[in-house]
């Protein structure tokens, strides 16, 4: 038999809680989704560049020694490509104007390597020391990876703040409801109602509101999150273009509103018990 709810939130409280919970769920899903998308992008970014390196032979350095090192270590190299002057000029276009053709004479001889094993990076760095500049792509692009981790940290902070705001709102509403229904609580205590029964009443109320609000917030957040990822992909360059959500990430996002609902019910129960114990 279904247990009737003895008391409920007033209409203004119910509307406020539904709206604030929906907004906070929206922010939580966006923050969590962005953090997952960027972390996936960082992983793909690092995996893409971990085996890549560039060898730069500046004018005046011994290019024959560099060539000999490359030829003698072919078993450790998956691919090697020497960039042409035109390709380097294209890359340096922002710094070489149409009237600065003389700058082309100072361009290095550049090789782009893809190694078979990441552990060989140090081996080649030692081999080329003094003969050429050896730079792994992962090292050169460390600033982009670092920026990605910072964005993940910011998104995580927003998620923590949103969950903290949910805790504060639920605690406040539970306390306010107890004050409004003080007379009902006194009657329940007099007739022998246990604290767990009263807490269950509050949990039923908050649970219904949380399910509706969390579902609404999630539904509103998904299109926005897809728009953010789509906009990042359209950059077609850099770490942002690597952003994306895997199947496991989508499962985690779908579990987010469920987790927020369960968390809200737990906070309600904990707060209600504290109120009843202090009465």
PDB file of C-alpha atoms in Angstrom, residues 129-251:
ATOM      1  CA  UNK A 129      73.290  16.637 -29.753  1.00  0.00           C
ATOM      2  CA  UNK A 130      75.836  19.062 -31.194  1.00  0.00           C
ATOM      3  CA  UNK A 131      74.945  18.191 -34.783  1.00  0.00           C
ATOM      4  CA  UNK A 132      71.338  19.377 -35.057  1.00  0.00           C
ATOM      5  CA  UNK A 133      68.349  20.455 -33.022  1.00  0.00           C
ATOM      6  CA  UNK A 134      66.123  17.524 -32.081  1.00  0.00           C
ATOM      7  CA  UNK A 135      62.634  18.446 -30.860  1.00  0.00           C
ATOM      8  CA  UNK A 136      59.810  16.012 -30.132  1.00  0.00           C
ATOM      9  CA  UNK A 137      56.369  17.218 -31.140  1.00  0.00           C
ATOM     10  CA  UNK A 138      55.000  16.319 -27.699  1.00  0.00           C
ATOM     11  CA  UNK A 139      57.541  18.700 -26.122  1.00  0.00           C
ATOM     12  CA  UNK A 140      56.944  21.430 -28.680  1.00  0.00           C
ATOM     13  CA  UNK A 141      53.190  21.219 -28.155  1.00  0.00           C
ATOM     14  CA  UNK A 142      53.344  20.906 -24.368  1.00  0.00           C
ATOM     15  CA  UNK A 143      51.771  24.341 -23.945  1.00  0.00           C
ATOM     16  CA  UNK A 144      48.641  23.192 -25.806  1.00  0.00           C
ATOM     17  CA  UNK A 145      48.388  20.068 -23.627  1.00  0.00           C
ATOM     18  CA  UNK A 146      48.907  22.175 -20.507  1.00  0.00           C
ATOM     19  CA  UNK A 147      46.132  24.528 -21.622  1.00  0.00           C
ATOM     20  CA  UNK A 148      43.864  21.495 -22.059  1.00  0.00           C
ATOM     21  CA  UNK A 149      44.514  20.329 -18.494  1.00  0.00           C
ATOM     22  CA  UNK A 150      43.810  23.834 -17.212  1.00  0.00           C
ATOM     23  CA  UNK A 151      40.465  23.863 -19.010  1.00  0.00           C
ATOM     24  CA  UNK A 152      39.665  20.488 -17.481  1.00  0.00           C
ATOM     25  CA  UNK A 153      40.480  21.955 -14.065  1.00  0.00           C
ATOM     26  CA  UNK A 154      38.180  24.927 -14.670  1.00  0.00           C
ATOM     27  CA  UNK A 155      35.338  22.645 -15.802  1.00  0.00           C
ATOM     28  CA  UNK A 156      35.901  20.463 -12.740  1.00  0.00           C
ATOM     29  CA  UNK A 157      35.753  23.508 -10.484  1.00  0.00           C
ATOM     30  CA  UNK A 158      32.433  24.562 -12.047  1.00  0.00           C
ATOM     31  CA  UNK A 159      31.101  21.032 -11.478  1.00  0.00           C
ATOM     32  CA  UNK A 160      32.131  21.104  -7.810  1.00  0.00           C
ATOM     33  CA  UNK A 161      30.558  24.542  -7.330  1.00  0.00           C
ATOM     34  CA  UNK A 162      27.309  23.359  -8.955  1.00  0.00           C
ATOM     35  CA  UNK A 163      27.123  20.299  -6.697  1.00  0.00           C
ATOM     36  CA  UNK A 164      27.932  22.508  -3.702  1.00  0.00           C
ATOM     37  CA  UNK A 165      25.105  24.857  -4.666  1.00  0.00           C
ATOM     38  CA  UNK A 166      22.720  21.881  -4.898  1.00  0.00           C
ATOM     39  CA  UNK A 167      23.744  20.836  -1.376  1.00  0.00           C
ATOM     40  CA  UNK A 168      23.196  24.335   0.016  1.00  0.00           C
ATOM     41  CA  UNK A 169      19.780  24.737  -1.688  1.00  0.00           C
ATOM     42  CA  UNK A 170      18.466  21.378  -0.534  1.00  0.00           C
ATOM     43  CA  UNK A 171      19.705  21.910   3.021  1.00  0.00           C
ATOM     44  CA  UNK A 172      18.079  25.343   3.147  1.00  0.00           C
ATOM     45  CA  UNK A 173      14.771  24.113   1.739  1.00  0.00           C
ATOM     46  CA  UNK A 174      14.707  21.134   4.117  1.00  0.00           C
ATOM     47  CA  UNK A 175      15.278  23.428   7.108  1.00  0.00           C
ATOM     48  CA  UNK A 176      12.724  25.941   5.869  1.00  0.00           C
ATOM     49  CA  UNK A 177      10.154  23.183   5.314  1.00  0.00           C
ATOM     50  CA  UNK A 178      10.721  21.863   8.828  1.00  0.00           C
ATOM     51  CA  UNK A 179      10.054  25.348  10.201  1.00  0.00           C
ATOM     52  CA  UNK A 180       6.887  25.763   8.147  1.00  0.00           C
ATOM     53  CA  UNK A 181       5.578  22.361   9.224  1.00  0.00           C
ATOM     54  CA  UNK A 182       6.747  22.517  12.822  1.00  0.00           C
ATOM     55  CA  UNK A 183       3.226  21.740  14.064  1.00  0.00           C
ATOM     56  CA  UNK A 184       2.934  18.642  11.869  1.00  0.00           C
ATOM     57  CA  UNK A 185       6.320  17.422  13.063  1.00  0.00           C
ATOM     58  CA  UNK A 186       5.310  17.851  16.687  1.00  0.00           C
ATOM     59  CA  UNK A 187       2.120  15.853  16.081  1.00  0.00           C
ATOM     60  CA  UNK A 188       4.051  13.105  14.314  1.00  0.00           C
ATOM     61  CA  UNK A 189       6.485  12.907  17.226  1.00  0.00           C
ATOM     62  CA  UNK A 190       3.621  12.735  19.716  1.00  0.00           C
ATOM     63  CA  UNK A 191       1.952   9.829  17.938  1.00  0.00           C
ATOM     64  CA  UNK A 192       5.244   7.941  17.928  1.00  0.00           C
ATOM     65  CA  UNK A 193       6.444   8.475  14.350  1.00  0.00           C
ATOM     66  CA  UNK A 194      10.094   7.579  13.922  1.00  0.00           C
ATOM     67  CA  UNK A 195      12.634  10.016  12.484  1.00  0.00           C
ATOM     68  CA  UNK A 196      13.117   7.720   9.504  1.00  0.00           C
ATOM     69  CA  UNK A 197       9.396   8.016   8.637  1.00  0.00           C
ATOM     70  CA  UNK A 198       9.592  11.821   8.659  1.00  0.00           C
ATOM     71  CA  UNK A 199      12.819  11.761   6.635  1.00  0.00           C
ATOM     72  CA  UNK A 200      11.145   9.495   4.084  1.00  0.00           C
ATOM     73  CA  UNK A 201       8.391  12.082   3.629  1.00  0.00           C
ATOM     74  CA  UNK A 202      10.971  14.715   2.731  1.00  0.00           C
ATOM     75  CA  UNK A 203      12.836  12.274   0.491  1.00  0.00           C
ATOM     76  CA  UNK A 204       9.684  11.520  -1.501  1.00  0.00           C
ATOM     77  CA  UNK A 205       9.059  15.239  -2.074  1.00  0.00           C
ATOM     78  CA  UNK A 206      12.651  16.098  -3.015  1.00  0.00           C
ATOM     79  CA  UNK A 207      13.005  12.924  -5.092  1.00  0.00           C
ATOM     80  CA  UNK A 208      10.048  13.806  -7.312  1.00  0.00           C
ATOM     81  CA  UNK A 209      11.303  17.355  -7.836  1.00  0.00           C
ATOM     82  CA  UNK A 210      14.888  16.186  -8.460  1.00  0.00           C
ATOM     83  CA  UNK A 211      13.843  13.640 -11.085  1.00  0.00           C
ATOM     84  CA  UNK A 212      11.887  16.254 -13.024  1.00  0.00           C
ATOM     85  CA  UNK A 213      14.526  18.983 -12.644  1.00  0.00           C
ATOM     86  CA  UNK A 214      17.539  16.750 -13.371  1.00  0.00           C
ATOM     87  CA  UNK A 215      15.852  15.312 -16.456  1.00  0.00           C
ATOM     88  CA  UNK A 216      14.995  18.785 -17.763  1.00  0.00           C
ATOM     89  CA  UNK A 217      18.508  20.082 -17.119  1.00  0.00           C
ATOM     90  CA  UNK A 218      20.077  17.105 -18.882  1.00  0.00           C
ATOM     91  CA  UNK A 219      17.809  17.385 -21.931  1.00  0.00           C
ATOM     92  CA  UNK A 220      18.621  21.094 -22.231  1.00  0.00           C
ATOM     93  CA  UNK A 221      22.379  20.540 -21.757  1.00  0.00           C
ATOM     94  CA  UNK A 222      22.933  17.840 -24.402  1.00  0.00           C
ATOM     95  CA  UNK A 223      22.251  20.064 -27.493  1.00  0.00           C
ATOM     96  CA  UNK A 224      24.449  22.822 -26.044  1.00  0.00           C
ATOM     97  CA  UNK A 225      27.252  20.337 -25.364  1.00  0.00           C
ATOM     98  CA  UNK A 226      27.011  18.957 -28.911  1.00  0.00           C
ATOM     99  CA  UNK A 227      27.141  22.525 -30.247  1.00  0.00           C
ATOM    100  CA  UNK A 228      30.315  23.233 -28.237  1.00  0.00           C
ATOM    101  CA  UNK A 229      32.019  20.081 -29.550  1.00  0.00           C
ATOM    102  CA  UNK A 230      30.892  20.829 -33.101  1.00  0.00           C
ATOM    103  CA  UNK A 231      32.266  24.376 -32.886  1.00  0.00           C
ATOM    104  CA  UNK A 232      35.578  22.978 -31.595  1.00  0.00           C
ATOM    105  CA  UNK A 233      35.784  20.498 -34.496  1.00  0.00           C
ATOM    106  CA  UNK A 234      35.232  23.284 -37.006  1.00  0.00           C
ATOM    107  CA  UNK A 235      38.509  24.897 -35.924  1.00  0.00           C
ATOM    108  CA  UNK A 236      40.156  22.012 -37.832  1.00  0.00           C
ATOM    109  CA  UNK A 237      43.450  22.666 -36.057  1.00  0.00           C
ATOM    110  CA  UNK A 238      45.017  22.180 -32.672  1.00  0.00           C
ATOM    111  CA  UNK A 239      43.822  20.503 -29.513  1.00  0.00           C
ATOM    112  CA  UNK A 240      40.240  21.802 -29.822  1.00  0.00           C
ATOM    113  CA  UNK A 241      39.707  19.840 -33.039  1.00  0.00           C
ATOM    114  CA  UNK A 242      40.522  16.654 -31.094  1.00  0.00           C
ATOM    115  CA  UNK A 243      37.669  17.102 -28.608  1.00  0.00           C
ATOM    116  CA  UNK A 244      35.038  14.384 -28.562  1.00  0.00           C
ATOM    117  CA  UNK A 245      32.968  12.087 -26.366  1.00  0.00           C
ATOM    118  CA  UNK A 246      33.384   8.318 -26.387  1.00  0.00           C
ATOM    119  CA  UNK A 247      30.623   5.824 -25.653  1.00  0.00           C
ATOM    120  CA  UNK A 248      31.806   5.495 -22.045  1.00  0.00           C
ATOM    121  CA  UNK A 249      31.745   9.292 -21.696  1.00  0.00           C
ATOM    122  CA  UNK A 250      28.131   9.423 -22.889  1.00  0.00           C
ATOM    123  CA  UNK A 251      27.189   6.717 -20.404  1.00  0.00           C
TER     124      UNK A 251
END
